[in-house]
Coordinates of C-alpha atoms in Angstrom, one line a residue:
M1 CA -5.4 48.1 0.3
R2 CA -6.0 47.2 -2.9
K3 CA -8.6 44.3 -2.8
K4 CA -7.2 40.9 -4.5
K5 CA -9.5 39.9 -7.4
Q6 CA -11.3 36.5 -7.2
V7 CA -9.6 34.1 -9.4
I8 CA -10.5 30.6 -7.9
Y9 CA -14.7 30.1 -8.5
S10 CA -16.9 27.4 -7.4
A11 CA -16.3 25.4 -10.8
D12 CA -12.7 25.1 -9.9
W13 CA -13.2 23.7 -6.3
L14 CA -16.1 21.3 -7.3
A15 CA -13.7 19.9 -9.9
I16 CA -12.1 17.9 -7.5
H17 CA -15.1 16.8 -5.3
P18 CA -17.6 14.1 -5.8
Y19 CA -20.9 16.1 -5.4
K20 CA -22.9 19.2 -7.2
T21 CA -22.7 21.6 -4.3
S22 CA -22.1 21.9 -0.5
A23 CA -23.4 24.1 2.4
T24 CA -19.2 24.6 2.6
D25 CA -18.1 25.3 -0.4
L26 CA -18.2 29.4 -0.6
Y27 CA -15.6 29.2 2.9
Y28 CA -13.4 27.1 1.1
V29 CA -13.2 28.8 -2.3
K30 CA -12.6 32.2 -0.4
L31 CA -9.7 30.2 1.3
S32 CA -8.5 28.6 -2.4
N33 CA -8.3 32.3 -2.9
R34 CA -6.6 33.5 -0.3
I35 CA -4.3 30.7 -0.5
F36 CA -3.6 31.6 -4.3
D37 CA -2.8 35.2 -3.3
A38 CA 0.2 33.7 -1.4
I39 CA 1.5 31.3 -3.5
E40 CA 1.4 33.7 -6.3
A41 CA 3.5 36.1 -3.5
V42 CA 6.1 33.6 -3.4
L43 CA 6.0 32.8 -7.1
D44 CA 6.6 36.8 -7.8
N45 CA 9.7 37.0 -5.5
T46 CA 11.5 34.1 -6.3
P47 CA 14.2 34.9 -9.0
F48 CA 13.8 31.7 -11.3
E49 CA 17.2 31.0 -13.5
N50 CA 14.7 29.2 -16.1
D51 CA 10.8 29.0 -16.1
I52 CA 10.8 25.1 -15.0
L53 CA 9.2 26.2 -11.5
A54 CA 7.2 28.9 -12.6
L55 CA 3.5 28.2 -12.6
T56 CA 0.8 29.7 -15.3
E57 CA -2.5 31.0 -13.4
D58 CA -4.4 27.8 -14.0
E59 CA -1.9 25.6 -12.4
K60 CA -2.0 28.0 -9.4
K61 CA -5.3 27.7 -9.0
R62 CA -5.3 23.9 -8.9
L63 CA -2.1 24.0 -6.2
S64 CA -4.5 26.3 -4.4
C65 CA -7.4 24.1 -4.7
T66 CA -5.4 21.0 -3.8
L67 CA -3.7 22.3 -0.8
T68 CA -7.1 23.9 0.6
A69 CA -8.5 20.6 -0.2
Y70 CA -5.8 19.1 1.9
F71 CA -7.0 21.2 4.9
E72 CA -10.5 20.4 4.4
D73 CA -10.1 16.9 4.7
V74 CA -8.3 17.3 7.9
I75 CA -11.1 19.3 9.1
S76 CA -13.6 17.2 7.8
Q77 CA -11.8 14.1 9.0
T78 CA -12.8 12.2 5.5
N79 CA -9.1 10.0 6.0
I80 CA -7.3 10.7 2.2
F81 CA -4.5 11.9 3.8
V82 CA -4.6 10.1 6.9
A83 CA -5.0 6.9 4.5
F84 CA -1.1 8.0 3.0
R85 CA 0.2 8.8 6.3
T86 CA -0.9 5.6 7.8
E87 CA 0.4 3.6 5.2
N88 CA 3.9 5.3 5.1
K89 CA 4.3 5.0 8.4
K90 CA 4.0 1.3 8.1
R91 CA 6.2 0.9 5.5
T92 CA 9.1 3.5 6.2
G93 CA 8.2 4.1 10.1
K94 CA 7.8 8.0 9.1
P95 CA 4.5 9.4 8.5
I96 CA 5.8 11.1 5.4
P97 CA 8.9 10.9 3.3
F98 CA 12.0 13.0 2.6
F99 CA 11.0 15.4 5.6
D100 CA 12.3 16.0 9.5
C101 CA 8.7 14.3 11.6
S102 CA 10.5 15.1 15.0
D103 CA 8.2 17.8 15.7
Y104 CA 4.9 16.3 13.2
E105 CA 1.5 16.4 14.7
E106 CA -0.5 13.3 13.5
D107 CA -4.2 14.0 12.3
E108 CA -3.6 17.5 12.6
I109 CA -2.0 19.8 9.6
N110 CA 1.7 20.0 9.5
T111 CA 3.5 22.4 7.2
Q112 CA 5.5 19.0 6.0
D113 CA 2.6 18.0 4.7
I114 CA 2.0 20.7 2.6
Q115 CA 5.6 20.8 1.5
F116 CA 5.4 17.4 0.3
L117 CA 1.9 18.2 -1.2
I118 CA 3.6 20.7 -3.9
W119 CA 6.4 18.8 -4.4
H120 CA 4.1 16.1 -5.7
Y121 CA 1.8 18.5 -7.5
Y122 CA 5.1 20.1 -9.3
M123 CA 6.4 16.1 -10.1
Q124 CA 2.9 15.6 -11.7
L125 CA 3.0 18.5 -13.7
N126 CA 5.9 17.3 -15.7
G127 CA 4.8 13.8 -16.1
T128 CA 7.5 13.3 -12.9
E129 CA 10.4 13.6 -15.5
I130 CA 11.7 16.2 -13.6
P131 CA 13.8 14.9 -10.2
F132 CA 12.4 18.1 -7.9
S133 CA 14.0 18.0 -4.7
P134 CA 11.4 17.8 -2.2
L135 CA 13.6 20.5 0.0
N136 CA 13.4 22.9 -2.7
P137 CA 13.8 26.3 -1.3
L138 CA 10.5 27.6 -3.1
F139 CA 8.3 24.8 -2.1
S140 CA 9.6 25.6 1.6
E141 CA 8.8 29.1 1.4
M142 CA 5.2 28.2 -0.3
A143 CA 4.4 25.9 2.4
K144 CA 5.5 28.2 5.3
S145 CA 3.0 30.6 3.6
V146 CA 0.3 28.8 3.2
M147 CA 0.7 27.5 6.8
T148 CA 0.2 30.9 8.4
I149 CA -3.3 31.0 6.6
L150 CA -4.1 27.4 7.5
D151 CA -3.3 27.9 11.0
E152 CA -5.4 31.1 11.6
E153 CA -8.3 28.8 10.2
Y154 CA -7.7 25.6 11.9
E155 CA -10.0 26.2 15.0
T156 CA -12.8 27.8 13.0
A157 CA -12.7 26.1 9.4
P158 CA -16.3 24.0 8.9
E159 CA -16.7 20.2 8.6
N160 CA -17.8 19.5 4.9
K161 CA -20.6 17.2 5.7
K162 CA -21.3 16.2 2.1
L163 CA -17.9 14.8 1.7
Q164 CA -18.3 12.9 4.8
E165 CA -21.3 11.1 3.4
F166 CA -19.5 10.2 0.0
F167 CA -17.6 7.9 2.2
N168 CA -20.8 6.1 3.5
I169 CA -21.3 3.9 0.8
P170 CA -24.5 2.7 1.0
D171 CA -25.2 -1.1 2.1
D172 CA -27.0 -2.3 -0.8
I173 CA -24.3 -1.6 -3.2
K174 CA -21.2 -2.5 -1.1
Q175 CA -21.1 -5.8 -2.9
N176 CA -21.4 -5.0 -6.3
I177 CA -17.8 -3.8 -7.7
Q178 CA -19.6 -2.7 -11.0
A179 CA -21.5 0.2 -8.6
L180 CA -18.4 0.9 -6.8
H181 CA -16.6 1.7 -10.0
T182 CA -17.8 5.6 -9.3
Y183 CA -15.8 6.2 -5.7
I184 CA -12.7 3.9 -7.4
F185 CA -12.9 6.5 -10.3
W186 CA -13.4 9.4 -8.7
L187 CA -10.5 8.8 -5.7
G188 CA -8.0 8.0 -8.7
T189 CA -8.8 11.0 -10.9
E190 CA -10.5 13.8 -9.5
S191 CA -9.3 13.7 -5.8
Y192 CA -6.8 16.6 -4.5
L193 CA -4.2 13.5 -4.2
F194 CA -4.6 12.4 -8.1
Q195 CA -6.3 14.9 -10.3
E196 CA -3.4 15.0 -12.3
N197 CA -3.8 11.8 -13.3
G198 CA -7.7 12.9 -14.6
I199 CA -6.3 15.8 -16.6
F200 CA -3.7 13.4 -18.3
L201 CA -6.6 11.1 -18.8
Q202 CA -8.8 13.5 -20.3
T203 CA -6.0 15.0 -22.5
D204 CA -5.8 11.3 -23.6
A205 CA -9.2 10.9 -24.4
E206 CA -9.3 14.0 -26.5
E207 CA -6.6 13.0 -28.2
I208 CA -8.6 9.2 -28.8
A209 CA -11.4 11.4 -30.1
E210 CA -9.4 13.5 -32.6
I211 CA -7.9 10.1 -34.2
A212 CA -11.1 8.6 -34.2
K213 CA -13.0 11.4 -36.1
N214 CA -9.9 11.9 -38.3
D215 CA -10.8 7.9 -39.1
N216 CA -14.2 8.2 -39.2
M217 CA -15.1 6.5 -36.4
E218 CA -17.1 9.0 -34.4
E219 CA -19.8 6.8 -33.8
Q220 CA -17.2 4.7 -31.5
I221 CA -15.9 7.2 -29.6
P222 CA -18.5 7.3 -26.4
D223 CA -17.4 3.5 -26.4
M224 CA -13.5 4.0 -27.2
I225 CA -13.5 6.7 -24.1
N226 CA -15.6 4.3 -21.8
M227 CA -13.3 1.4 -22.3
M228 CA -10.2 3.9 -21.7
C229 CA -11.8 5.4 -18.5
N230 CA -12.8 1.9 -16.8
D231 CA -9.1 0.2 -17.8
F232 CA -7.7 3.2 -15.8
T233 CA -10.0 2.6 -12.8
Y234 CA -8.9 -1.0 -12.2
N235 CA -5.7 -1.0 -13.6
H236 CA -3.6 2.1 -12.8
V237 CA -1.4 2.0 -10.0
T238 CA -0.7 5.6 -8.6
E239 CA 2.4 7.3 -7.4
F240 CA 2.3 6.4 -3.8
H241 CA 3.4 2.5 -2.8
A242 CA 2.3 1.2 -6.2
L243 CA -1.1 1.1 -5.1
R244 CA -4.1 1.3 -7.1
P245 CA -7.2 3.2 -6.5
S246 CA -9.1 0.6 -5.0
Q247 CA -6.6 -0.2 -2.5
W248 CA -6.1 3.8 -1.7
L249 CA -10.4 3.8 -1.3
A250 CA -10.1 0.5 1.3
R251 CA -7.4 2.9 3.0
V252 CA -9.6 5.7 3.1
L253 CA -12.6 3.7 4.4
G254 CA -10.5 2.1 7.2
K255 CA -9.7 -1.5 8.2
D256 CA -12.9 -1.7 10.1
N257 CA -15.0 -1.1 7.2
C258 CA -16.5 -4.3 5.5
L259 CA -14.9 -3.4 2.2
Y260 CA -11.7 -3.0 3.6
R261 CA -10.2 -6.5 2.4
P262 CA -12.4 -7.1 -0.7
L263 CA -11.3 -3.6 -2.1
N264 CA -7.6 -4.2 -0.9
E265 CA -7.7 -7.5 -2.8
L266 CA -9.7 -6.7 -6.1
T267 CA -7.5 -7.6 -8.9
R268 CA -6.4 -5.6 -12.1
K269 CA -8.7 -5.9 -15.0
Y270 CA -7.7 -8.7 -17.2
S271 CA -8.6 -7.4 -20.8
G272 CA -8.1 -10.3 -23.5
Y273 CA -9.6 -12.6 -26.3
F274 CA -11.6 -15.3 -25.2
K275 CA -14.4 -17.7 -25.9
Y276 CA -18.0 -18.3 -24.4
E277 CA -17.9 -22.0 -23.4
S278 CA -21.2 -23.0 -21.2
E279 CA -23.2 -21.7 -18.4
N280 CA -25.8 -23.0 -15.4
S281 CA -28.0 -21.0 -13.0
T282 CA -25.2 -18.7 -11.2
H283 CA -22.4 -18.6 -13.2
T284 CA -21.0 -18.1 -17.0
K285 CA -17.7 -20.1 -18.4
F286 CA -15.5 -18.4 -20.6
I287 CA -11.8 -19.8 -21.9
H288 CA -8.8 -17.5 -22.3
I289 CA -7.7 -18.6 -26.1
A290 CA -4.0 -18.2 -25.6
T291 CA -3.5 -19.8 -22.3
G292 CA -6.5 -22.1 -22.3
K293 CA -7.5 -20.5 -18.9
E294 CA -10.8 -20.9 -17.4
I295 CA -12.8 -18.2 -16.1
D296 CA -16.3 -18.6 -14.5
I297 CA -18.2 -15.6 -14.3
V298 CA -20.7 -14.9 -11.8
N299 CA -24.5 -14.3 -13.9
R300 CA -25.1 -11.0 -12.1
S301 CA -22.0 -9.5 -13.5
L302 CA -23.6 -10.1 -16.9
H303 CA -26.4 -8.0 -16.9
G304 CA -26.8 -6.3 -20.4
F305 CA -24.2 -8.9 -22.0
P306 CA -25.6 -9.5 -25.7
K307 CA -26.8 -12.6 -26.0
D308 CA -25.8 -13.2 -29.6
M309 CA -21.8 -13.3 -28.3
K310 CA -22.8 -16.4 -26.3
D311 CA -21.4 -18.3 -29.3
K312 CA -18.4 -20.8 -29.4
E313 CA -17.5 -19.8 -32.7
L314 CA -16.8 -16.3 -31.9
V315 CA -13.9 -14.6 -30.3
L316 CA -14.7 -12.1 -27.8
F317 CA -12.4 -9.5 -26.2
I318 CA -13.5 -8.9 -22.5
G319 CA -12.2 -7.8 -19.6
F320 CA -12.7 -9.4 -15.9
V321 CA -11.7 -8.6 -12.2
R322 CA -12.0 -11.0 -9.0
W323 CA -13.8 -9.8 -6.3
M324 CA -14.9 -10.8 -3.5
D325 CA -13.8 -14.5 -4.6
E326 CA -15.5 -14.4 -8.0
W327 CA -15.0 -13.4 -10.9
W328 CA -16.8 -10.4 -12.6
F329 CA -17.3 -8.9 -16.0
I330 CA -16.3 -5.5 -16.3
G331 CA -16.9 -2.7 -19.0
Q332 CA -17.8 -3.7 -22.6
V333 CA -17.2 -6.9 -24.9
R334 CA -16.3 -6.8 -28.6
S335 CA -17.1 -9.8 -30.9
Y336 CA -14.8 -10.9 -33.8
N337 CA -15.4 -13.6 -36.4
Q338 CA -12.1 -16.1 -37.1
S339 CA -10.2 -14.7 -39.1
N340 CA -6.0 -14.8 -39.6
E341 CA -6.0 -10.9 -38.7
I342 CA -7.4 -11.6 -35.3
K343 CA -5.3 -14.7 -34.9
K344 CA -2.3 -12.9 -35.0
E345 CA -3.9 -10.7 -31.9
V346 CA -5.0 -14.0 -29.9
D347 CA -1.6 -15.4 -30.5
N348 CA 0.3 -12.5 -29.6
E349 CA 3.1 -12.2 -26.7
E350 CA 1.1 -9.8 -24.4
E351 CA -1.7 -12.4 -24.6
L352 CA 0.5 -15.3 -23.3
H353 CA 1.3 -13.3 -20.5
L354 CA -2.3 -11.6 -19.8
F355 CA -2.4 -13.7 -16.1
D356 CA 1.6 -13.5 -15.3
D357 CA 1.1 -10.3 -12.9
S358 CA 4.8 -10.8 -12.3
Y359 CA 6.3 -11.0 -15.6
E360 CA 9.7 -8.6 -16.3
P361 CA 12.2 -8.9 -18.5
T362 CA 15.7 -11.4 -17.3
E363 CA 18.0 -9.9 -15.2
K364 CA 20.3 -10.4 -18.6
E365 CA 18.1 -8.6 -21.1
Q366 CA 17.7 -5.6 -18.6
T367 CA 21.4 -5.3 -18.0
A368 CA 21.7 -5.4 -21.8
L369 CA 18.9 -2.3 -21.8
F370 CA 21.1 -0.7 -18.6
N371 CA 24.6 -0.7 -20.6
K372 CA 22.7 0.2 -23.9
I373 CA 21.0 3.4 -22.2
M374 CA 24.2 4.5 -20.7
S375 CA 26.0 4.5 -23.4
I376 CA 23.7 5.8 -25.8
M377 CA 23.2 8.8 -23.5
A378 CA 27.2 9.1 -23.2
E379 CA 27.5 9.4 -27.1
D380 CA 25.0 12.2 -27.0
G381 CA 27.9 14.4 -25.4
P382 CA 28.0 17.2 -23.2
D383 CA 23.9 17.6 -23.5
Y384 CA 23.6 14.6 -21.0
T385 CA 24.8 14.5 -17.6
D386 CA 25.8 11.8 -15.4
E387 CA 22.4 12.7 -13.6
D388 CA 20.5 12.5 -16.9
R389 CA 22.2 9.2 -17.4
A390 CA 21.1 7.9 -13.9
W391 CA 17.4 9.2 -14.1
G392 CA 16.9 7.9 -17.9
T393 CA 17.6 4.5 -16.3
M394 CA 15.1 4.9 -13.4
M395 CA 12.1 5.9 -15.7
N396 CA 12.6 3.5 -18.4
R397 CA 9.9 0.9 -18.1
D398 CA 11.5 -1.9 -18.9
I399 CA 14.3 -1.9 -15.7
S400 CA 12.5 -3.3 -12.8
K401 CA 12.6 -1.6 -9.4
N402 CA 14.7 -4.5 -8.4
F403 CA 17.0 -4.1 -10.9
I404 CA 17.3 0.0 -10.2
K405 CA 18.0 -0.6 -6.4
K406 CA 20.2 -3.1 -6.9
A407 CA 22.7 -1.2 -9.2
F408 CA 22.0 1.8 -7.0
E409 CA 23.5 -0.3 -3.7
E410 CA 25.9 -1.9 -5.6
G411 CA 27.5 1.8 -6.7
H412 CA 26.2 1.6 -10.4
L413 CA 24.2 4.9 -10.5
P414 CA 26.5 7.2 -8.3
K415 CA 24.6 10.4 -9.1
L416 CA 21.2 9.2 -8.9
N417 CA 20.3 12.4 -7.1
F418 CA 17.5 15.0 -6.8
E419 CA 18.1 18.2 -8.6
G420 CA 20.1 20.2 -6.9
E421 CA 21.2 17.4 -4.4
T422 CA 25.3 17.3 -4.2
N423 CA 24.9 13.7 -2.7
N424 CA 22.6 11.1 -2.3
Q425 CA 21.4 11.1 1.2
L426 CA 17.8 11.7 0.4
M427 CA 17.6 9.1 -2.3
K428 CA 19.2 6.5 0.0
D429 CA 16.5 7.4 2.8
N430 CA 13.9 7.5 0.3
L431 CA 14.9 4.9 -2.2
N432 CA 11.5 2.7 -1.9
F433 CA 9.4 5.3 -2.1
I434 CA 10.9 7.2 -5.2
L435 CA 11.2 3.9 -7.0
D436 CA 7.3 3.0 -6.5
Y437 CA 6.6 6.8 -7.2
M438 CA 8.7 7.0 -10.5
K439 CA 8.2 3.0 -11.5
R440 CA 4.6 2.4 -10.9

């Protein structure tokens, strides 16, 4: 029998891990290669009408590592998937969406989990622009084939002690949100649940760097990339239940952990134009120029803050988060002298709504946009189906979840189906999950 070639190596595996090396890596790299072979065999035996479902070798490698990491997570009891399953069950009564869970075994590996992760992977590859059905026969065949391998290994697979240690956060940094940034960022960009977000972020960073080079701003690239990653850490909303990475870290650590409440309640990062006002021994006061809102920043978060920027004549672009009932300075600060140009930035609509977390267009505005999308796509003729028009409204960022839900329930989106579905049942049963997934 011909020996299968190795396509996945340690570097591929470690790309979704928060450490340099572990004693169990070799085992899981070998297992990833077996899963790669299983996925490739299913793909090779699948006749494609188009190449939407085909995967490149690199995409097959990432999918194989993702499914292996899920298995490692269950074996090591690091609670990443348990956190997702627990949250989903709390919200919907089921451990995972879409699938019949009558034979589901909690805290063990399940074919449904694997098929869900395959669906999630495909959705991410296409930027959630193609409504793949979670029940797609290809995903089912892949899941069954992978499950056969994992079933064989379940009783003897080793726990990853290094991964377990990662989530044992040291006591001396538990109150410091700046120090916890590493944990939040890793979970939201490199863990197996969210690694595709990290790849998109890397692509965006490369594009920004290229633009900066063309504009002769190379010296600013590190600061620009740092700010982008920093904003992502605190502001990115994940596909799952519209929770941010910090909220998922809270759920991975568990409700008994002292960090659960602080991480769950950590605000997004509010970045805008402020002025320095005053300071005392514990706090420094900044005023948001557009709204007049006062922010008292805890001084221990201002370590390294440039002293010359504590000048009432300067306009500061700065970011803050609310952490453990205190405002903390996060990221970097830029200063500007007063000018007409900077005044336009300070007075724009976004600044006026900086602290308005629930701001969205009025129902009248959303109705007009809804009708416009539907009519424009209709005018474009047969290239757009009723399903395309329905998903076009679903994916529009200016139409809210509540508006889409109401339109669907009132029958205004009768063709809001998954690809290949002939009725709305799967959508009806999982509408809230899909709305969070698509419109985070």
